[in-house]
Each structure stands twice: as structure tokens, then as C-alpha cells.
PDB file of C-alpha atoms in Angstrom:
ATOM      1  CA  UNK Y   1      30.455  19.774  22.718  1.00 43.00           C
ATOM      2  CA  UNK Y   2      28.935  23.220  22.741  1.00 46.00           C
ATOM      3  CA  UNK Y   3      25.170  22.123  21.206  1.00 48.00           C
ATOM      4  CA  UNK Y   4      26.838  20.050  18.329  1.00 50.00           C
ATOM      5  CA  UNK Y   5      26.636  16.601  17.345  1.00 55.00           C
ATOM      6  CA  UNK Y   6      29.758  14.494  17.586  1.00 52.00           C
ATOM      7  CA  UNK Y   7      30.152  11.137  16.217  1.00 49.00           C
ATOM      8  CA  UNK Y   8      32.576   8.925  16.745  1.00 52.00           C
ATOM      9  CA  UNK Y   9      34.659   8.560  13.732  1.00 58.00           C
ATOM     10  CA  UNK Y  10      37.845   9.749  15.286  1.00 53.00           C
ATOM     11  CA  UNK Y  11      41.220   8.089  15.737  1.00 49.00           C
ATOM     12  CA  UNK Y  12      42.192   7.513  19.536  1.00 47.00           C
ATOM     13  CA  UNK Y  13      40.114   8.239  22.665  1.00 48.00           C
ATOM     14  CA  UNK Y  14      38.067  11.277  23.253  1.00 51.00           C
ATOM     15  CA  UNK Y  15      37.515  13.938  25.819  1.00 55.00           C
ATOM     16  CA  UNK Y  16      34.150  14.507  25.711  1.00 54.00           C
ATOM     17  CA  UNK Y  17      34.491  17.637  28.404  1.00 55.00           C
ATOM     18  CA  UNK Y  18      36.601  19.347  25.931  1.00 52.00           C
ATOM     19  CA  UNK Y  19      35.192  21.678  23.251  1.00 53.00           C
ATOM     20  CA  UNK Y  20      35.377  21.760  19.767  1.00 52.00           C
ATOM     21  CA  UNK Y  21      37.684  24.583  20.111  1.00 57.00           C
ATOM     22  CA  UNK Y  22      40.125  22.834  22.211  1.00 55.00           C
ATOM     23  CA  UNK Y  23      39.629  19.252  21.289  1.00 55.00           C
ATOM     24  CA  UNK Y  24      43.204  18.168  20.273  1.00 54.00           C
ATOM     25  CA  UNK Y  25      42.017  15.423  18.339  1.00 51.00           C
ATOM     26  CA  UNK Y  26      40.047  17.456  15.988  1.00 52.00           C
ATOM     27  CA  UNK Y  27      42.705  20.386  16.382  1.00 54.00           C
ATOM     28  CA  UNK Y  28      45.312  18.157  15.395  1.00 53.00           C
ATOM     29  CA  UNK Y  29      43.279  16.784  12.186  1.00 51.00           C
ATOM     30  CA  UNK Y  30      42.850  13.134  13.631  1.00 51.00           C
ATOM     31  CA  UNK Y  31      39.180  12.942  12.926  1.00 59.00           C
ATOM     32  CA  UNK Y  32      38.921  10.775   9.644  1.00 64.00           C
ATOM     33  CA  UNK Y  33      35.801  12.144   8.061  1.00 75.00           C
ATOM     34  CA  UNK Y  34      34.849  15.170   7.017  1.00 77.00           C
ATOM     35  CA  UNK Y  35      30.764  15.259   7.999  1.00 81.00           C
ATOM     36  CA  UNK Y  36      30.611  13.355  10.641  1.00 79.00           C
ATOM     37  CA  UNK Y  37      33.191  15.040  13.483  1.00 72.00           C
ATOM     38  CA  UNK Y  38      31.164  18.463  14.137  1.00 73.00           C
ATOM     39  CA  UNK Y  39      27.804  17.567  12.840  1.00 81.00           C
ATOM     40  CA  UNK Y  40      25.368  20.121  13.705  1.00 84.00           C
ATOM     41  CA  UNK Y  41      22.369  17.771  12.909  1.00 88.00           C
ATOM     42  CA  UNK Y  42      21.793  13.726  12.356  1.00 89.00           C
ATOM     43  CA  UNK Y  43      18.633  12.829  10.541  1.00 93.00           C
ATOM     44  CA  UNK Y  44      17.976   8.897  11.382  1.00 93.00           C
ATOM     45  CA  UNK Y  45      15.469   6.579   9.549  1.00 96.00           C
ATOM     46  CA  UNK Y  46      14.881   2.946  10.235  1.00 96.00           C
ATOM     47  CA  UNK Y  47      12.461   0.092   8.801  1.00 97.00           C
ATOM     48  CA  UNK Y  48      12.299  -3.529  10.204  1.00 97.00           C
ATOM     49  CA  UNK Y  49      10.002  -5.697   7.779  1.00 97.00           C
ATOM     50  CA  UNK Y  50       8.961  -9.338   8.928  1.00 96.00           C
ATOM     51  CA  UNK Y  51       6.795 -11.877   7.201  1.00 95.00           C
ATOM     52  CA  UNK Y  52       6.424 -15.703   6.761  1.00 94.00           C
ATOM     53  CA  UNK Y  53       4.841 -18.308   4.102  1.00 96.00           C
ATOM     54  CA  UNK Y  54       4.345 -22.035   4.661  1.00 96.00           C
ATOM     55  CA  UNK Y  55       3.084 -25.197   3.024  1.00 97.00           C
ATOM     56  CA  UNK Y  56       1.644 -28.248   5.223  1.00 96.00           C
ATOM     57  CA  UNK Y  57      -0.009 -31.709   4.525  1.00 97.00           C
ATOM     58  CA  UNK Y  58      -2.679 -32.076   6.878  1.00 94.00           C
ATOM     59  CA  UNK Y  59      -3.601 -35.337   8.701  1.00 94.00           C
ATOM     60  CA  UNK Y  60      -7.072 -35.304  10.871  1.00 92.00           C
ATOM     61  CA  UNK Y  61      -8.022 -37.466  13.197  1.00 92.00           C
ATOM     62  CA  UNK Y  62     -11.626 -36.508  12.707  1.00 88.00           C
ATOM     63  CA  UNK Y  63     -13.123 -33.727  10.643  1.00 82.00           C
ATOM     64  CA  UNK Y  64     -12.581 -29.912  10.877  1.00 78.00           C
ATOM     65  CA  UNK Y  65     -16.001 -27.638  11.517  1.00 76.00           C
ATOM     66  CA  UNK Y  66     -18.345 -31.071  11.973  1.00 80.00           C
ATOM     67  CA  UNK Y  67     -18.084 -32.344  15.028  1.00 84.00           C
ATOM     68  CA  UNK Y  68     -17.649 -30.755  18.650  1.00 89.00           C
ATOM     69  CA  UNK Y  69     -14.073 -31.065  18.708  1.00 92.00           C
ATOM     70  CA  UNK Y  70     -11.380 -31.976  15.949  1.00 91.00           C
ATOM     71  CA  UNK Y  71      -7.967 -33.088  16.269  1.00 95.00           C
ATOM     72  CA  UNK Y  72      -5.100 -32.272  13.354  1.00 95.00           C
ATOM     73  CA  UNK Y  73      -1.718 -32.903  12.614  1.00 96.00           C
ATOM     74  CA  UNK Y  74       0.315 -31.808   9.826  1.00 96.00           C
ATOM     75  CA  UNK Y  75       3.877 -31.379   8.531  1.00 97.00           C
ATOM     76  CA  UNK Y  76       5.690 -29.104   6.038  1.00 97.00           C
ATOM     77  CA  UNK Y  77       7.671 -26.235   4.673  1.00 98.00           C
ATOM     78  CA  UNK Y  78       8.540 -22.836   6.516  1.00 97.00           C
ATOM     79  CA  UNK Y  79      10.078 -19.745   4.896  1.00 97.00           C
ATOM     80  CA  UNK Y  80      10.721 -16.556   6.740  1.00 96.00           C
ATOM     81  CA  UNK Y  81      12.288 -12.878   5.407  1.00 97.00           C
ATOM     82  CA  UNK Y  82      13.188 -10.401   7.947  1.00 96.00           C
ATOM     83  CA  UNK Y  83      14.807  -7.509   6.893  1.00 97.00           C
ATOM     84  CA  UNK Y  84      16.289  -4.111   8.655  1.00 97.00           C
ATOM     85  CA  UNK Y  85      17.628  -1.045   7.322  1.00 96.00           C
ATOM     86  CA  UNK Y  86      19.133   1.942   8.861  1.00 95.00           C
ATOM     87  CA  UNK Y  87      20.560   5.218   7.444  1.00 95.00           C
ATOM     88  CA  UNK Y  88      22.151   8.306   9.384  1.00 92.00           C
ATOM     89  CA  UNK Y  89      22.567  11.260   7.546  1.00 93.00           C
ATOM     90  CA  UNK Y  90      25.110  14.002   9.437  1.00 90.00           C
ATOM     91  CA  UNK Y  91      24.569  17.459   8.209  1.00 90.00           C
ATOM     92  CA  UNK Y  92      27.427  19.801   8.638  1.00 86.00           C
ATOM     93  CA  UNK Y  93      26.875  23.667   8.568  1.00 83.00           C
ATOM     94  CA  UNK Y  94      28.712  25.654   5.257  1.00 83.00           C
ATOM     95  CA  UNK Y  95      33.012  25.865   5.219  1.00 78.00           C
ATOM     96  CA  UNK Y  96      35.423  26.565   3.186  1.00 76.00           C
ATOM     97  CA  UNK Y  97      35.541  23.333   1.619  1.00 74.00           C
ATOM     98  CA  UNK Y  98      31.970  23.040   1.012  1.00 75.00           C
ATOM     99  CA  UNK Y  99      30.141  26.749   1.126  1.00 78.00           C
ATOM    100  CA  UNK Y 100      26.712  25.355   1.130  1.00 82.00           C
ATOM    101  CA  UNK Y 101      27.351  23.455   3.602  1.00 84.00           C
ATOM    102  CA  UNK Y 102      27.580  19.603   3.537  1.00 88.00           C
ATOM    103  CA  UNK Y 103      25.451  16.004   4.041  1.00 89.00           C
ATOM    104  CA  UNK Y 104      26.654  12.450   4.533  1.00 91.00           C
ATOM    105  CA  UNK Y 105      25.226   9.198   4.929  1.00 92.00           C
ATOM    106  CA  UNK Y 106      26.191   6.000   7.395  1.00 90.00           C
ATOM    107  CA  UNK Y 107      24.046   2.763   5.802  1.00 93.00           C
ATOM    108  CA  UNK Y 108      23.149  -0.410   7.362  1.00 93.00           C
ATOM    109  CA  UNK Y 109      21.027  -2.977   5.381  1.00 95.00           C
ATOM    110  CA  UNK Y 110      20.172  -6.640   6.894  1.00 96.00           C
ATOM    111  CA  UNK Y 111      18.368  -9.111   5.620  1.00 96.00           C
ATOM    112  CA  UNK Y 112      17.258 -12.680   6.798  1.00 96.00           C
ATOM    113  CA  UNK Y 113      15.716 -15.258   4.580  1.00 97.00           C
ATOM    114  CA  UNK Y 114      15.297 -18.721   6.435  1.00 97.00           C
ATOM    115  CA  UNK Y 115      14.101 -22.352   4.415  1.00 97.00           C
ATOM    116  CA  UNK Y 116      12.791 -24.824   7.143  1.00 97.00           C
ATOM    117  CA  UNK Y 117      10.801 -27.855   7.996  1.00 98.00           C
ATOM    118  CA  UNK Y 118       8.244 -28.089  10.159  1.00 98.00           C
ATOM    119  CA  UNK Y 119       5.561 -30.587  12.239  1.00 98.00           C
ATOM    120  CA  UNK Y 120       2.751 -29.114  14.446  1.00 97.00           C
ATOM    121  CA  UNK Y 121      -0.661 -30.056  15.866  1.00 97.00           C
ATOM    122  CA  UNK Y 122      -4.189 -28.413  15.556  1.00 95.00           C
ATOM    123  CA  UNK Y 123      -7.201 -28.483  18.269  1.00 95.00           C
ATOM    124  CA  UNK Y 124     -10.188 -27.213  17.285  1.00 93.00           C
ATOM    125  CA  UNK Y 125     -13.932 -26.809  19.801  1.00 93.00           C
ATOM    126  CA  UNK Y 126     -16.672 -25.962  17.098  1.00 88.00           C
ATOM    127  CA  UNK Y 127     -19.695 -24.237  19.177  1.00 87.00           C
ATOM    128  CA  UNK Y 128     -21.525 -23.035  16.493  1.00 83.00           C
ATOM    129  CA  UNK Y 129     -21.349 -23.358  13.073  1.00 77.00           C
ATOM    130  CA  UNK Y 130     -19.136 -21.722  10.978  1.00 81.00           C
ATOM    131  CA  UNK Y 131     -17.171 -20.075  14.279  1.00 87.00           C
ATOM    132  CA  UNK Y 132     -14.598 -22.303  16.511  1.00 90.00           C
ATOM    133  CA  UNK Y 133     -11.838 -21.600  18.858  1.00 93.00           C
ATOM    134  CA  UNK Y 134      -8.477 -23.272  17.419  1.00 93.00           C
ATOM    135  CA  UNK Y 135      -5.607 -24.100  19.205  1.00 96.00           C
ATOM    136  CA  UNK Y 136      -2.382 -25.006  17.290  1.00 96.00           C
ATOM    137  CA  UNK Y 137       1.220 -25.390  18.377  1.00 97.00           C
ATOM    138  CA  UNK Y 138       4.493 -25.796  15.552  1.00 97.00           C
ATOM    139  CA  UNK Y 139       8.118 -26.885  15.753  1.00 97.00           C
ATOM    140  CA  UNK Y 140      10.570 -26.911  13.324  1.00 97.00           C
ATOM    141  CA  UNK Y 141      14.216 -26.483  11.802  1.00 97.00           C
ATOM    142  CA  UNK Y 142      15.575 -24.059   9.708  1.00 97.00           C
ATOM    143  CA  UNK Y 143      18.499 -22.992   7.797  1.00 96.00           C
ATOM    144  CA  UNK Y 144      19.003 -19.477   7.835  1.00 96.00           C
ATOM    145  CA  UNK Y 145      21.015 -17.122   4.799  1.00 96.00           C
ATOM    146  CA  UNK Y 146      22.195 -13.998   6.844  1.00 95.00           C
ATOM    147  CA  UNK Y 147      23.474 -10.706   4.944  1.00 96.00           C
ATOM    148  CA  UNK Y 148      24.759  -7.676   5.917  1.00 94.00           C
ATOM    149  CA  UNK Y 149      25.893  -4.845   3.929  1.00 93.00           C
ATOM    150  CA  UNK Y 150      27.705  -1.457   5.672  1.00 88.00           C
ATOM    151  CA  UNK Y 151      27.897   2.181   3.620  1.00 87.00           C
ATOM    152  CA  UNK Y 152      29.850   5.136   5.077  1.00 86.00           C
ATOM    153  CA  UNK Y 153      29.961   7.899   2.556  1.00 88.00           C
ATOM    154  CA  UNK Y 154      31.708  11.274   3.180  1.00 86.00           C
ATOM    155  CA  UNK Y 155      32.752  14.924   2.075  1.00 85.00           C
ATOM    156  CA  UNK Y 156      28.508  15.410   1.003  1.00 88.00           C
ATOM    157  CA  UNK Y 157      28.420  11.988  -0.438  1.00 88.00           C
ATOM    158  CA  UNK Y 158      31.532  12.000  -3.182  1.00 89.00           C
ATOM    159  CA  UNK Y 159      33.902   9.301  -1.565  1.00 86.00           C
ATOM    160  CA  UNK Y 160      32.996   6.241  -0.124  1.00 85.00           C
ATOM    161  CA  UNK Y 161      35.229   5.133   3.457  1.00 79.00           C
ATOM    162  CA  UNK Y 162      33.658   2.021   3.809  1.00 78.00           C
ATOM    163  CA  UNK Y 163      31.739  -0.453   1.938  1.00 84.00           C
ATOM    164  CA  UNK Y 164      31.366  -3.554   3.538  1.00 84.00           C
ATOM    165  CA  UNK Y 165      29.514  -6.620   2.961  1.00 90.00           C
ATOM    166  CA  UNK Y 166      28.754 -10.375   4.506  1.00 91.00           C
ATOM    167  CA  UNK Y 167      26.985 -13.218   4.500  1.00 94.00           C
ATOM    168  CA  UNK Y 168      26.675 -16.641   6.546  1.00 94.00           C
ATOM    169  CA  UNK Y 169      24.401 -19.208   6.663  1.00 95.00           C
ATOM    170  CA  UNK Y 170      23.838 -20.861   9.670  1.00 95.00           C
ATOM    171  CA  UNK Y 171      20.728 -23.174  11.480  1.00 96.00           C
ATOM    172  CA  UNK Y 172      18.498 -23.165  14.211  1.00 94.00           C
ATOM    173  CA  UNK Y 173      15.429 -23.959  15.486  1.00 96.00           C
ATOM    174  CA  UNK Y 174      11.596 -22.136  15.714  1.00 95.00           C
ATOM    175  CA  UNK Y 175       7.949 -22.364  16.727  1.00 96.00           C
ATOM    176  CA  UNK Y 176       4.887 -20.917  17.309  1.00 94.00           C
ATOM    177  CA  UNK Y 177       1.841 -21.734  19.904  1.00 97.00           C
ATOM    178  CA  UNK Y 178      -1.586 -19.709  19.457  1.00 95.00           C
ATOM    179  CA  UNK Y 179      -5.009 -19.226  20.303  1.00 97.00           C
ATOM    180  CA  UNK Y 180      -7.426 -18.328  17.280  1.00 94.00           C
ATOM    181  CA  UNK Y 181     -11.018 -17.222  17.225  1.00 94.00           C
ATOM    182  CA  UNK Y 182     -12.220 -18.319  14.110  1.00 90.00           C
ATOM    183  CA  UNK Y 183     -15.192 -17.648  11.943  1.00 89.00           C
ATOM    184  CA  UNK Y 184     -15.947 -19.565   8.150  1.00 83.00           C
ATOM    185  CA  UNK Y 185     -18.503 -17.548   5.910  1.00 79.00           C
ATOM    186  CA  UNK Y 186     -17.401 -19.254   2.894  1.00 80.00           C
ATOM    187  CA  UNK Y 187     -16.115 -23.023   2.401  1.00 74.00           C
ATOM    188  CA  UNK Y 188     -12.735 -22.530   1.515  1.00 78.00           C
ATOM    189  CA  UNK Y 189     -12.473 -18.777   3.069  1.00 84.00           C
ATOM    190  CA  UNK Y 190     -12.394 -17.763   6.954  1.00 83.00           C
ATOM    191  CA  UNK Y 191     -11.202 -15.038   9.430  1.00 89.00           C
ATOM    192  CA  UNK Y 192      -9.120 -15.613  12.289  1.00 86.00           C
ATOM    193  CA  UNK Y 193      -8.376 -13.200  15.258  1.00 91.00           C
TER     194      UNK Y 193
END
């Protein structure tokens, strides 16, 4: 469309070998937003954040970081946030509505946050002191609150077109396996890679 940014907030099916100019769906005022149809420039941001936190009762078979190898078992609590967001903001060069010109924004916002249970085993070869190689494997359920909330804002921001927002719970499953290289400087306090 000529160098310009077209988005699809338009009512019926597009020609996209058409120009602006001759589009009948924008000639015949069926696009439904103002700063969107036309835009001469998107700006797009988006952020994913992940993290996890846990609490386990440990049960050894024999001790951690004393003899050659160690054997560990342990079961607890799991609790996991994941969150995305994602904004579009369609910039629209000056008209007669709006001089300056105009700028609007389409919002996305998820977020996870998942309360489980969980078992898992723990194999640890000490070599050295204070330094071991651990192997540890984790299984577990979870129930899982899921929200979504959807922003489209138009004419530079003044009237909102959509606002929409869910939520659902629902369950699944999750584990981990991993290799660590670990080394303990302090009693209570080590590094693992």
C-alpha cells in the first residue's frame, strides 16, 4: 500500500494490490479506527518475564558433601509467574481531524501464576571437597490461574474500542532434569553452574 502501514482493523476482506487511493474499503469509510488503517509507522515493544520459587523437605539416604556419592529425595511446593506484555503503537501522519498528527495504542498483557506439588530425586559425586557434580530430576502437578487482558485505544488515545479481559484456571503437569557443577565456600552458601 504505497510505503504505508496497514493494519487490519477493517470490516470485510481486503485487496491488498489496491492502493490507498483506490481501496474501496477505506474509500467507502469501512475501516473502524481511525489510527490504525493508513499508519505510516508502528512502534512495537514486548517483555516476557519468567521466574520460579519452591519449598522441599529433604530425605537422604546418606549425607550431602561427606562421602563419595550421596543419594536424596525430597518433596514439596512449586510456584511459578510468567508474564508477557505487548503494546503497538500506530502513528498516523497530521489531518484534518488531528493537525499534529495522531498516535494509538493496541495492548496485550498476560500473566501466569501456577501453585503446585512436587517430588524429585538428587545424585550427588563429591571429588573434592567443597565442589561436586549434582544430578537432580523433579515431577510435579500444578494448578495454573491464567489472565489475559486486551486494550485497543483510538483517535490519539481518547476512546477506547476494546477492553477486554479473562481469566481461567486450569491444571497440568511439569518437571525439570539437570546437571549442576557445584562449589560450597561457606556451610550454608554455594554456587551452582
Amino acid at each position: 500500500h504505497d510505503g504505508t502501514l496497514l493494519y487490519p482493523f477493517t470490516i470485510g476482506k481486503r485487496n491488498t494490490k489496491l492502493t490507498l487511493d483506490n481501496d474501496p474499503a477505506i474509500q467507502n469509510g469501512m475501516a473502524f479506527t481511525q489510527d490504525y488503517a493508513g499508519a505510516n509507522k508502528v512502534k512495537a515493544k514486548y517483555g516476557a518475564h519468567f521466574w520460579d520459587a519452591e519449598l522441599n523437605y529433604w530425605l537422604h539416604a546418606n549425607p550431602r558433601w561427606v562421602t563419595y556419592f550421596s543419594f536424596s529425595g525430597f518433596f514439596g511446593f512449586r510456584y511459578f509467574h510468567y508474564n508477557e506484555d505487548l503494546k503497538d503503537t500506530f502513528y498516523k501522519n497530521p489531518s484534518t481531524d488531528f493537525p499534529t498528527g495522531s498516535h494509538s495504542d493496541y495492548k496485550k498483557k498476560k500473566k501466569n501464576n501456577a501453585y503446585g506439588v512436587q517430588v524429585g530425586a538428587n545424585f550427588q559425586i563429591n571429588p573434592l571437597p567443597y565442589f561436586s557434580w549434582e544430578f537432580a530430576a523433579k515431577f510435579g502437578f500444578m494448578y495454573d490461574q491464567a489472565k489475559q487482558k486486551s486494550f485497543l485505544r483510538d483517535e490519539d488515545n481518547t476512546v477506547t474500542l476494546w477492553h477486554h479481559h479473562r481469566e481461567k484456571w486450569q491444571n497440568g503437569v511439569f518437571g525439570d532434569a539437570m546437571a549442576m557443577l557445584e562449589f560450597c565456600f561457606l556451610k550454608h552458601i554455594n554456587i551452582h553452574a
